[in-house]
């Protein structure tokens, strides 16, 4: 076998030509979206006022294995893909572990994360349908940035509702989006009916993703030529993100490597769903014996402490109901939570896989996450995003277990992005001002009590 280089690159020709639909391999399919009024499965016609036609087809298709990547998207991907799979030799050495650690780095584009993989696809289908523009929400700002880039590439208008607390704390994120021509509004705002209602009920609220989604959907459905797009959670987003996993598997195959453990951080589940797609398929088919671990913040623990139930995707309760591991659509993580991954629910695909026992989940507190981030940055030379650092933390934990047992396991984790816009959080950590907040059972129960009855 060849010696494994520090970075395994694929050539442009080796980049996968189609996205892989993990649902096609699942014995138990993810539960369908339900109409919030009738509680019947949503039909394509009912979704059409909200989403682009081609994306609806992708959303509802549980059977097609591969979706060819259109040339326009493929060519755009070539600007920043294939992304490197890095062997973390220096981290292994620092830990003194016999484990082989690899990370797939998705931070090599201006949005600083994997989100551009789906943003460009969604903008493409909106353009192809002849739309004028799209609306969306953004929390920390990576998705809004990615979508702004994609929309400017295809000449689409882009209206972003940005969670107010981030809008105020991350003014430079906003400036990047404006550089790409996006119109950015802090949410909740007075520009929508739902925003006015939320502000009336909760004056001074700093907002949440659930609120921002409701505002973005309202604007999309009430403005001719507009549709709404979402950066995570949905099946279509996991489909686009499968490029991460397909490239990872192709790169490992070059050196005859197979992962024993695949680890990813999980907010809405898109990077993890993409990273694990081919590995989970092989696991389901009995071709690969590997553990798959989702890592989430202890302050927003949807898989590890949530319930598996139909819930609203947004605060305004205008979106379809999705069956998922959820903390309840009213759940708002503590304001001292710094590291993204704040959505109340989890992709229904990942929720089903978790419920079927095919995937594990772990929650970690943020001070441990930043410790791991710093340890990683000092040896591997990349300033990781706090979200990504959840995966780093568990990769380090697993590598240290290998040190105890002497096993040379192959660990692969997703390094979803860079942390340049998260330096206020790093500063808090360095100054000793960061604390860990874990919601109590009572906190969670209050939120569970508001779940819709289906
Ligand atoms: C958005 C984001 C995540 C979490 O989103 P998923 O949909 O769960 O992947 C993780 N890391 C980074 C850098 C992000 O921007």
Short mmCIF file of C-alpha atoms and ligand atoms in Angstrom, two decimals:
data_model
loop_
_atom_site.label_atom_id
_atom_site.label_comp_id
_atom_site.label_asym_id
_atom_site.label_seq_id
_atom_site.Cartn_x
_atom_site.Cartn_y
_atom_site.Cartn_z
CA UNK A 1 0.00 0.00 0.00
CA UNK A 2 1.19 3.52 -0.77
CA UNK A 3 2.14 5.77 2.08
CA UNK A 4 -0.79 8.02 2.89
CA UNK A 5 -0.10 11.70 2.14
CA UNK A 6 -1.03 14.53 4.45
CA UNK A 7 -3.80 15.58 2.08
CA UNK A 8 -5.66 13.24 -0.23
CA UNK A 9 -6.94 15.20 -3.20
CA UNK A 10 -9.17 13.86 -5.90
CA UNK A 11 -8.67 15.22 -9.39
CA UNK A 12 -11.51 17.22 -10.95
CA UNK A 13 -12.37 14.16 -13.04
CA UNK A 14 -12.64 12.03 -9.93
CA UNK A 15 -15.22 14.34 -8.39
CA UNK A 16 -18.56 12.50 -8.13
CA UNK A 17 -20.90 13.28 -11.04
CA UNK A 18 -24.12 12.57 -9.14
CA UNK A 19 -25.51 13.14 -5.65
CA UNK A 20 -26.43 10.04 -3.68
CA UNK A 21 -29.86 9.75 -2.07
CA UNK A 22 -29.35 7.90 1.23
CA UNK A 23 -33.11 7.42 1.63
CA UNK A 24 -33.00 4.93 -1.24
CA UNK A 25 -30.99 2.54 0.96
CA UNK A 26 -33.14 2.92 4.08
CA UNK A 27 -35.49 0.06 4.99
CA UNK A 28 -37.58 2.39 7.15
CA UNK A 29 -38.05 5.58 5.13
CA UNK A 30 -38.14 8.95 6.89
CA UNK A 31 -41.69 9.98 7.81
CA UNK A 32 -43.37 12.29 5.27
CA UNK A 33 -43.97 16.00 5.82
CA UNK A 34 -47.57 16.62 6.92
CA UNK A 35 -49.94 19.42 6.05
CA UNK A 36 -50.28 21.39 9.32
CA UNK A 37 -54.05 21.80 8.78
CA UNK A 38 -55.18 18.35 7.60
CA UNK A 39 -52.27 16.25 8.96
CA UNK A 40 -52.20 14.45 5.58
CA UNK A 41 -48.84 13.94 3.79
CA UNK A 42 -47.90 17.07 1.83
CA UNK A 43 -48.35 16.75 -1.91
CA UNK A 44 -46.05 18.38 -4.43
CA UNK A 45 -48.79 20.89 -5.39
CA UNK A 46 -49.12 22.00 -1.79
CA UNK A 47 -45.39 22.61 -1.49
CA UNK A 48 -45.17 24.48 -4.81
CA UNK A 49 -46.00 27.96 -3.43
CA UNK A 50 -43.08 27.63 -1.00
CA UNK A 51 -40.33 25.64 -2.75
CA UNK A 52 -38.90 25.33 -6.27
CA UNK A 53 -40.41 22.54 -8.38
CA UNK A 54 -37.27 20.51 -8.98
CA UNK A 55 -36.33 20.72 -5.30
CA UNK A 56 -39.78 19.43 -4.32
CA UNK A 57 -39.19 16.38 -6.52
CA UNK A 58 -35.90 15.76 -4.76
CA UNK A 59 -37.53 16.31 -1.38
CA UNK A 60 -40.25 13.72 -1.92
CA UNK A 61 -38.17 11.06 -3.70
CA UNK A 62 -37.26 8.20 -1.36
CA UNK A 63 -36.30 5.76 -4.10
CA UNK A 64 -34.03 7.23 -6.79
CA UNK A 65 -30.46 6.35 -5.88
CA UNK A 66 -28.50 8.94 -7.85
CA UNK A 67 -29.35 12.43 -9.08
CA UNK A 68 -26.91 13.63 -11.77
CA UNK A 69 -25.32 16.97 -10.84
CA UNK A 70 -26.22 19.50 -13.59
CA UNK A 71 -23.21 20.90 -15.48
CA UNK A 72 -23.72 24.47 -14.22
CA UNK A 73 -23.52 23.26 -10.62
CA UNK A 74 -20.66 20.87 -11.34
CA UNK A 75 -18.62 23.67 -12.89
CA UNK A 76 -19.28 25.93 -9.92
CA UNK A 77 -18.23 23.11 -7.58
CA UNK A 78 -14.91 22.96 -9.42
CA UNK A 79 -13.97 26.38 -8.00
CA UNK A 80 -13.74 24.93 -4.49
CA UNK A 81 -14.06 21.16 -4.87
CA UNK A 82 -13.00 18.42 -4.57
CA UNK A 83 -12.20 19.39 -1.00
CA UNK A 84 -9.20 17.78 0.69
CA UNK A 85 -9.36 14.79 3.01
CA UNK A 86 -6.58 15.49 5.48
CA UNK A 87 -4.73 12.90 7.51
CA UNK A 88 -4.32 14.52 10.93
CA UNK A 89 -0.80 13.24 11.50
CA UNK A 90 0.07 16.11 13.84
CA UNK A 91 -3.05 15.67 15.95
CA UNK A 92 -2.39 11.91 16.17
CA UNK A 93 1.13 12.64 17.34
CA UNK A 94 0.01 15.22 19.90
CA UNK A 95 -2.50 12.74 21.31
CA UNK A 96 -0.06 9.83 21.19
CA UNK A 97 -2.79 7.65 19.71
CA UNK A 98 -2.38 4.63 17.43
CA UNK A 99 -5.64 5.70 15.72
CA UNK A 100 -5.56 7.05 12.19
CA UNK A 101 -7.51 10.30 12.07
CA UNK A 102 -8.82 11.91 8.89
CA UNK A 103 -10.89 15.03 8.44
CA UNK A 104 -12.80 16.24 5.43
CA UNK A 105 -12.30 20.01 5.26
CA UNK A 106 -15.22 22.05 3.86
CA UNK A 107 -14.02 25.52 4.90
CA UNK A 108 -12.16 26.38 1.70
CA UNK A 109 -14.65 28.85 0.27
CA UNK A 110 -15.76 32.35 1.25
CA UNK A 111 -18.89 31.15 3.06
CA UNK A 112 -16.46 29.26 5.28
CA UNK A 113 -18.55 26.10 5.41
CA UNK A 114 -20.12 23.20 3.53
CA UNK A 115 -23.30 25.22 3.00
CA UNK A 116 -22.27 26.42 -0.46
CA UNK A 117 -22.71 22.83 -1.73
CA UNK A 118 -26.47 23.11 -1.36
CA UNK A 119 -26.81 26.89 -1.84
CA UNK A 120 -25.53 26.70 -5.40
CA UNK A 121 -27.87 23.80 -6.19
CA UNK A 122 -30.91 25.55 -4.77
CA UNK A 123 -30.11 28.82 -6.55
CA UNK A 124 -29.64 26.93 -9.81
CA UNK A 125 -33.08 25.29 -9.66
CA UNK A 126 -34.69 28.62 -8.73
CA UNK A 127 -33.05 30.27 -11.74
CA UNK A 128 -34.03 27.39 -14.03
CA UNK A 129 -37.65 27.84 -12.96
CA UNK A 130 -37.45 31.49 -14.03
CA UNK A 131 -37.84 32.92 -10.54
CA UNK A 132 -36.82 36.44 -9.61
CA UNK A 133 -35.44 35.68 -6.20
CA UNK A 134 -35.39 33.59 -3.03
CA UNK A 135 -35.80 34.23 0.68
CA UNK A 136 -34.18 32.45 3.58
CA UNK A 137 -33.20 32.66 7.22
CA UNK A 138 -29.73 32.53 8.68
CA UNK A 139 -28.53 32.06 12.24
CA UNK A 140 -24.80 32.48 12.63
CA UNK A 141 -24.64 33.64 9.00
CA UNK A 142 -22.86 30.88 7.09
CA UNK A 143 -25.96 29.80 5.22
CA UNK A 144 -26.93 33.39 4.37
CA UNK A 145 -23.43 34.00 3.06
CA UNK A 146 -23.42 30.83 0.99
CA UNK A 147 -26.82 31.63 -0.50
CA UNK A 148 -25.81 35.22 -1.25
CA UNK A 149 -22.81 33.92 -3.18
CA UNK A 150 -24.94 31.43 -5.10
CA UNK A 151 -27.62 34.01 -5.93
CA UNK A 152 -25.15 36.58 -7.18
CA UNK A 153 -23.63 33.89 -9.42
CA UNK A 154 -27.00 33.18 -11.03
CA UNK A 155 -28.34 36.77 -10.92
CA UNK A 156 -31.12 36.12 -8.41
CA UNK A 157 -32.39 38.45 -5.68
CA UNK A 158 -31.67 37.16 -2.19
CA UNK A 159 -33.56 38.28 0.92
CA UNK A 160 -32.05 37.02 4.16
CA UNK A 161 -33.74 37.12 7.58
CA UNK A 162 -30.91 36.98 10.07
CA UNK A 163 -31.53 36.09 13.71
CA UNK A 164 -31.31 39.45 15.47
CA UNK A 165 -28.73 38.46 18.07
CA UNK A 166 -26.34 37.33 15.32
CA UNK A 167 -27.11 40.37 13.19
CA UNK A 168 -25.94 42.54 16.05
CA UNK A 169 -23.03 40.37 17.18
CA UNK A 170 -21.69 39.57 13.72
CA UNK A 171 -21.86 42.77 11.70
CA UNK A 172 -19.06 41.58 9.42
CA UNK A 173 -21.06 38.53 8.34
CA UNK A 174 -23.79 40.93 7.25
CA UNK A 175 -21.26 42.92 5.24
CA UNK A 176 -20.10 39.81 3.39
CA UNK A 177 -23.70 39.08 2.42
CA UNK A 178 -24.22 42.65 1.26
CA UNK A 179 -21.03 42.40 -0.79
CA UNK A 180 -22.77 39.62 -2.70
CA UNK A 181 -25.84 41.82 -3.13
CA UNK A 182 -28.15 40.26 -0.55
CA UNK A 183 -30.79 42.22 1.34
CA UNK A 184 -30.33 41.40 5.06
CA UNK A 185 -33.04 42.06 7.68
CA UNK A 186 -32.71 41.36 11.43
CA UNK A 187 -35.42 38.96 12.62
CA UNK A 188 -37.98 39.27 14.09
CA UNK A 189 -38.77 42.40 12.08
CA UNK A 190 -41.68 44.70 11.38
CA UNK A 191 -41.52 43.80 7.66
CA UNK A 192 -43.78 40.73 8.08
CA UNK A 193 -47.07 39.97 9.84
CA UNK A 194 -45.55 37.08 11.75
CA UNK A 195 -42.58 39.25 12.78
CA UNK A 196 -44.96 41.92 14.13
CA UNK A 197 -46.91 39.27 16.06
CA UNK A 198 -43.76 37.77 17.58
CA UNK A 199 -42.48 41.22 18.57
CA UNK A 200 -45.83 42.05 20.17
CA UNK A 201 -45.81 38.84 22.19
CA UNK A 202 -42.09 39.01 23.07
CA UNK A 203 -40.90 42.64 22.96
CA UNK A 204 -37.11 42.88 22.84
CA UNK A 205 -36.64 39.24 21.77
CA UNK A 206 -33.30 38.55 20.10
CA UNK A 207 -34.94 36.06 17.75
CA UNK A 208 -34.44 32.44 16.81
CA UNK A 209 -34.08 30.36 13.67
CA UNK A 210 -37.72 29.31 14.03
CA UNK A 211 -38.88 32.98 13.92
CA UNK A 212 -36.63 33.83 10.99
CA UNK A 213 -37.92 30.84 9.00
CA UNK A 214 -41.52 32.01 9.50
CA UNK A 215 -40.67 35.49 8.24
CA UNK A 216 -38.76 34.21 5.21
CA UNK A 217 -41.59 31.83 4.26
CA UNK A 218 -44.17 34.62 4.59
CA UNK A 219 -42.21 36.89 2.26
CA UNK A 220 -41.60 34.10 -0.27
CA UNK A 221 -45.26 33.10 -0.45
CA UNK A 222 -46.54 36.68 -0.66
CA UNK A 223 -44.06 38.02 -3.25
CA UNK A 224 -44.59 37.04 -6.91
CA UNK A 225 -41.60 35.25 -8.43
CA UNK A 226 -40.08 34.27 -5.09
CA UNK A 227 -39.63 30.96 -3.31
CA UNK A 228 -38.16 30.00 0.04
CA UNK A 229 -34.96 27.98 0.44
CA UNK A 230 -33.57 26.29 3.55
CA UNK A 231 -29.94 25.51 4.37
CA UNK A 232 -30.34 22.31 6.39
CA UNK A 233 -32.84 19.78 7.81
CA UNK A 234 -34.63 18.99 4.52
CA UNK A 235 -33.98 15.80 2.52
CA UNK A 236 -32.95 17.83 -0.55
CA UNK A 237 -30.18 19.54 1.42
CA UNK A 238 -28.81 16.23 2.66
CA UNK A 239 -28.90 15.02 -0.95
CA UNK A 240 -26.74 17.93 -2.15
CA UNK A 241 -24.36 17.48 0.78
CA UNK A 242 -23.78 13.83 -0.18
CA UNK A 243 -20.93 15.19 -2.32
CA UNK A 244 -18.95 15.41 0.96
CA UNK A 245 -19.34 11.73 1.76
CA UNK A 246 -18.90 10.52 -1.81
CA UNK A 247 -15.61 12.40 -2.12
CA UNK A 248 -14.48 11.13 1.29
CA UNK A 249 -15.16 7.54 0.33
CA UNK A 250 -13.46 7.94 -3.07
CA UNK A 251 -10.37 9.45 -1.40
CA UNK A 252 -10.17 6.67 1.21
CA UNK A 253 -10.64 4.04 -1.50
CA UNK A 254 -7.53 5.35 -3.25
CA UNK A 255 -5.50 4.10 -0.29
CA UNK A 256 -7.57 1.04 0.57
CA UNK A 257 -8.83 2.65 3.78
CA UNK A 258 -12.19 2.01 5.44
CA UNK A 259 -13.48 3.99 8.40
CA UNK A 260 -14.21 2.31 11.73
CA UNK A 261 -15.84 5.46 13.09
CA UNK A 262 -17.41 8.39 11.20
CA UNK A 263 -18.14 11.50 13.25
CA UNK A 264 -19.95 14.73 12.40
CA UNK A 265 -21.50 17.66 14.19
CA UNK A 266 -25.26 17.91 13.89
CA UNK A 267 -27.34 21.08 13.82
CA UNK A 268 -30.13 20.39 11.35
CA UNK A 269 -28.14 17.42 10.10
CA UNK A 270 -27.07 18.38 6.59
CA UNK A 271 -23.29 18.00 6.78
CA UNK A 272 -23.59 14.80 8.80
CA UNK A 273 -26.23 13.37 6.48
CA UNK A 274 -23.96 14.18 3.53
CA UNK A 275 -20.77 12.88 5.09
CA UNK A 276 -22.24 9.55 6.15
CA UNK A 277 -24.38 8.90 3.05
CA UNK A 278 -22.23 6.25 1.30
CA UNK A 279 -20.91 4.78 4.56
CA UNK A 280 -24.40 4.40 5.99
CA UNK A 281 -25.54 2.76 2.74
CA UNK A 282 -22.69 0.24 3.05
CA UNK A 283 -23.50 -0.30 6.71
CA UNK A 284 -27.19 -0.91 5.96
CA UNK A 285 -26.25 -3.36 3.20
CA UNK A 286 -23.83 -5.21 5.48
CA UNK A 287 -20.78 -4.16 3.45
CA UNK A 288 -19.15 -2.01 6.12
CA UNK A 289 -18.83 -2.43 9.85
CA UNK A 290 -18.55 1.09 11.18
CA UNK A 291 -19.91 3.29 13.94
CA UNK A 292 -21.49 6.61 13.05
CA UNK A 293 -21.67 9.33 15.69
CA UNK A 294 -23.66 12.57 15.63
CA UNK A 295 -22.38 15.26 17.99
CA UNK A 296 -24.62 18.01 19.30
CA UNK A 297 -24.37 20.77 21.92
CA UNK A 298 -25.50 19.87 25.43
CA UNK A 299 -27.43 23.17 25.35
CA UNK A 300 -29.50 22.13 22.31
CA UNK A 301 -29.65 18.33 22.55
CA UNK A 302 -32.33 17.28 20.07
CA UNK A 303 -31.16 13.69 19.47
CA UNK A 304 -29.92 12.84 22.95
CA UNK A 305 -32.77 14.42 24.92
CA UNK A 306 -35.49 15.27 22.43
CA UNK A 307 -38.61 13.29 21.59
CA UNK A 308 -39.29 11.60 18.24
CA UNK A 309 -42.51 13.27 17.16
CA UNK A 310 -44.18 15.42 14.53
CA UNK A 311 -43.36 19.04 15.17
CA UNK A 312 -43.46 22.44 13.54
CA UNK A 313 -40.31 23.45 11.69
CA UNK A 314 -40.83 27.12 12.57
CA UNK A 315 -42.13 29.28 15.41
CA UNK A 316 -44.96 30.79 13.36
CA UNK A 317 -46.31 27.28 12.59
CA UNK A 318 -46.75 28.04 8.89
CA UNK A 319 -44.41 25.29 7.62
CA UNK A 320 -45.32 21.62 7.17
CA UNK A 321 -44.98 19.29 10.16
CA UNK A 322 -41.90 17.09 10.15
CA UNK A 323 -41.36 13.94 12.20
CA UNK A 324 -38.02 14.36 13.90
CA UNK A 325 -36.16 14.25 17.14
CA UNK A 326 -37.15 17.63 18.50
CA UNK A 327 -36.97 19.85 21.55
CA UNK A 328 -40.21 21.58 20.51
CA UNK A 329 -40.49 24.51 18.11
CA UNK A 330 -40.65 26.93 21.06
CA UNK A 331 -37.29 25.84 22.37
CA UNK A 332 -34.72 28.63 22.31
CA UNK A 333 -31.21 27.70 23.44
CA UNK A 334 -29.71 29.74 26.24
CA UNK A 335 -28.28 33.07 25.07
CA UNK A 336 -24.85 32.09 26.41
CA UNK A 337 -24.61 29.25 23.89
CA UNK A 338 -21.90 30.36 21.44
CA UNK A 339 -21.43 27.59 18.97
CA UNK A 340 -24.21 27.42 16.36
CA UNK A 341 -26.13 24.13 15.98
CA UNK A 342 -29.15 25.85 17.52
CA UNK A 343 -32.04 24.37 15.59
CA UNK A 344 -34.75 22.71 17.74
CA UNK A 345 -35.16 19.65 15.49
CA UNK A 346 -33.10 17.19 13.47
CA UNK A 347 -33.40 16.10 9.83
CA UNK A 348 -36.09 13.43 9.56
CA UNK A 349 -33.69 11.17 7.64
CA UNK A 350 -31.14 11.23 10.46
CA UNK A 351 -33.89 10.99 13.06
CA UNK A 352 -35.12 7.75 11.49
CA UNK A 353 -31.59 6.30 11.25
CA UNK A 354 -31.01 7.17 14.90
CA UNK A 355 -34.32 5.66 15.92
CA UNK A 356 -33.39 2.48 14.03
CA UNK A 357 -30.16 2.23 16.03
CA UNK A 358 -27.94 2.76 12.98
CA UNK A 359 -26.37 5.90 14.38
CA UNK A 360 -25.21 7.02 17.83
CA UNK A 361 -25.48 10.51 19.28
CA UNK A 362 -23.48 12.34 21.88
CA UNK A 363 -23.82 15.77 23.42
CA UNK A 364 -20.90 17.89 24.56
CA UNK A 365 -20.62 21.11 26.57
CA UNK A 366 -19.21 24.20 24.91
CA UNK A 367 -16.15 24.73 27.12
CA UNK A 368 -14.99 21.21 26.15
CA UNK A 369 -15.73 22.05 22.51
CA UNK A 370 -13.53 25.14 22.60
CA UNK A 371 -10.76 23.24 24.40
CA UNK A 372 -10.79 20.73 21.55
CA UNK A 373 -10.93 23.54 18.98
CA UNK A 374 -7.84 25.15 20.44
CA UNK A 375 -5.95 21.88 20.69
CA UNK A 376 -6.75 21.17 17.05
CA UNK A 377 -5.88 24.68 15.84
CA UNK A 378 -2.48 24.56 17.50
CA UNK A 379 -1.36 21.42 15.71
CA UNK A 380 -3.34 21.24 12.48
CA UNK A 381 -3.11 24.91 11.54
CA UNK A 382 -6.81 25.52 10.81
CA UNK A 383 -8.99 27.75 12.99
CA UNK A 384 -12.08 25.56 13.23
CA UNK A 385 -15.68 26.77 13.45
CA UNK A 386 -17.24 26.10 16.86
CA UNK A 387 -19.83 23.88 15.13
CA UNK A 388 -17.11 21.74 13.55
CA UNK A 389 -15.30 21.58 16.87
CA UNK A 390 -18.10 19.45 18.30
CA UNK A 391 -16.92 16.73 15.92
CA UNK A 392 -13.27 17.41 16.79
CA UNK A 393 -14.05 16.92 20.48
CA UNK A 394 -15.53 13.46 19.95
CA UNK A 395 -12.85 12.46 17.43
CA UNK A 396 -10.24 13.29 20.09
CA UNK A 397 -12.19 11.34 22.73
CA UNK A 398 -12.35 8.28 20.46
CA UNK A 399 -8.67 8.56 19.56
CA UNK A 400 -7.78 8.66 23.26
CA UNK A 401 -9.83 5.51 23.84
CA UNK A 402 -7.71 3.85 21.14
CA UNK A 403 -4.63 4.91 23.07
CA UNK A 404 -5.92 2.98 26.10
CA UNK A 405 -6.84 -0.14 24.14
CA UNK A 406 -3.97 0.04 21.67
CA UNK A 407 -6.35 -0.26 18.72
CA UNK A 408 -5.36 1.50 15.48
CA UNK A 409 -8.88 2.46 14.44
CA UNK A 410 -9.56 4.66 11.44
CA UNK A 411 -11.54 7.71 12.51
CA UNK A 412 -13.04 10.10 9.95
CA UNK A 413 -14.69 13.35 10.94
CA UNK A 414 -16.23 16.29 9.13
CA UNK A 415 -14.44 19.62 9.59
CA UNK A 416 -17.32 21.71 8.30
CA UNK A 417 -15.80 25.17 8.40
CA UNK A 418 -13.61 27.93 9.73
CA UNK A 419 -14.13 30.11 12.78
CA UNK A 420 -13.02 33.59 11.74
CA UNK A 421 -16.42 35.08 12.54
CA UNK A 422 -16.57 33.34 15.89
CA UNK A 423 -13.72 35.15 17.58
CA UNK A 424 -15.99 36.76 20.16
CA UNK A 425 -16.76 33.23 21.34
CA UNK A 426 -13.08 32.31 21.28
CA UNK A 427 -12.38 35.47 23.27
CA UNK A 428 -14.94 34.49 25.93
CA UNK A 429 -13.32 31.09 26.15
CA UNK A 430 -9.82 32.54 26.53
CA UNK A 431 -10.96 35.10 29.10
CA UNK A 432 -12.63 32.38 31.17
CA UNK A 433 -16.04 34.00 30.60
CA UNK A 434 -17.61 31.01 28.93
CA UNK A 435 -19.98 28.85 30.93
CA UNK A 436 -21.93 25.72 30.15
CA UNK A 437 -25.68 25.71 30.22
CA UNK A 438 -27.58 22.47 30.14
CA UNK A 439 -31.38 22.76 30.03
CA UNK A 440 -33.22 21.01 32.87
CA UNK A 441 -35.81 18.29 32.28
CA UNK A 442 -38.46 20.82 33.33
CA UNK A 443 -37.23 23.32 30.73
CA UNK A 444 -37.55 20.66 28.06
CA UNK A 445 -40.91 19.40 29.29
CA UNK A 446 -42.36 22.90 28.99
CA UNK A 447 -41.38 22.91 25.37
CA UNK A 448 -42.54 19.31 24.74
CA UNK A 449 -45.97 20.29 26.09
CA UNK A 450 -46.44 22.54 23.08
CA UNK A 451 -45.85 19.80 20.48
CA UNK A 452 -48.74 19.46 18.01
CA UNK A 453 -51.05 16.50 18.60
CA UNK A 454 -51.10 14.22 15.57
C1 LIG B 1 -24.41 25.36 9.52
C2 LIG B 1 -23.19 24.73 9.98
C3 LIG B 1 -23.20 23.50 10.66
C4 LIG B 1 -24.45 22.78 11.05
O1 LIG B 1 -25.42 22.54 10.09
P1 LIG B 1 -25.81 21.10 9.61
O2 LIG B 1 -26.96 21.31 8.71
O3 LIG B 1 -26.17 20.29 10.82
O4 LIG B 1 -24.64 20.56 8.92
C5 LIG B 1 -22.01 22.93 11.02
N1 LIG B 1 -20.83 23.54 10.76
C6 LIG B 1 -20.78 24.72 10.12
C7 LIG B 1 -19.44 25.34 9.87
C8 LIG B 1 -21.95 25.35 9.71
O5 LIG B 1 -21.88 26.52 9.07
#
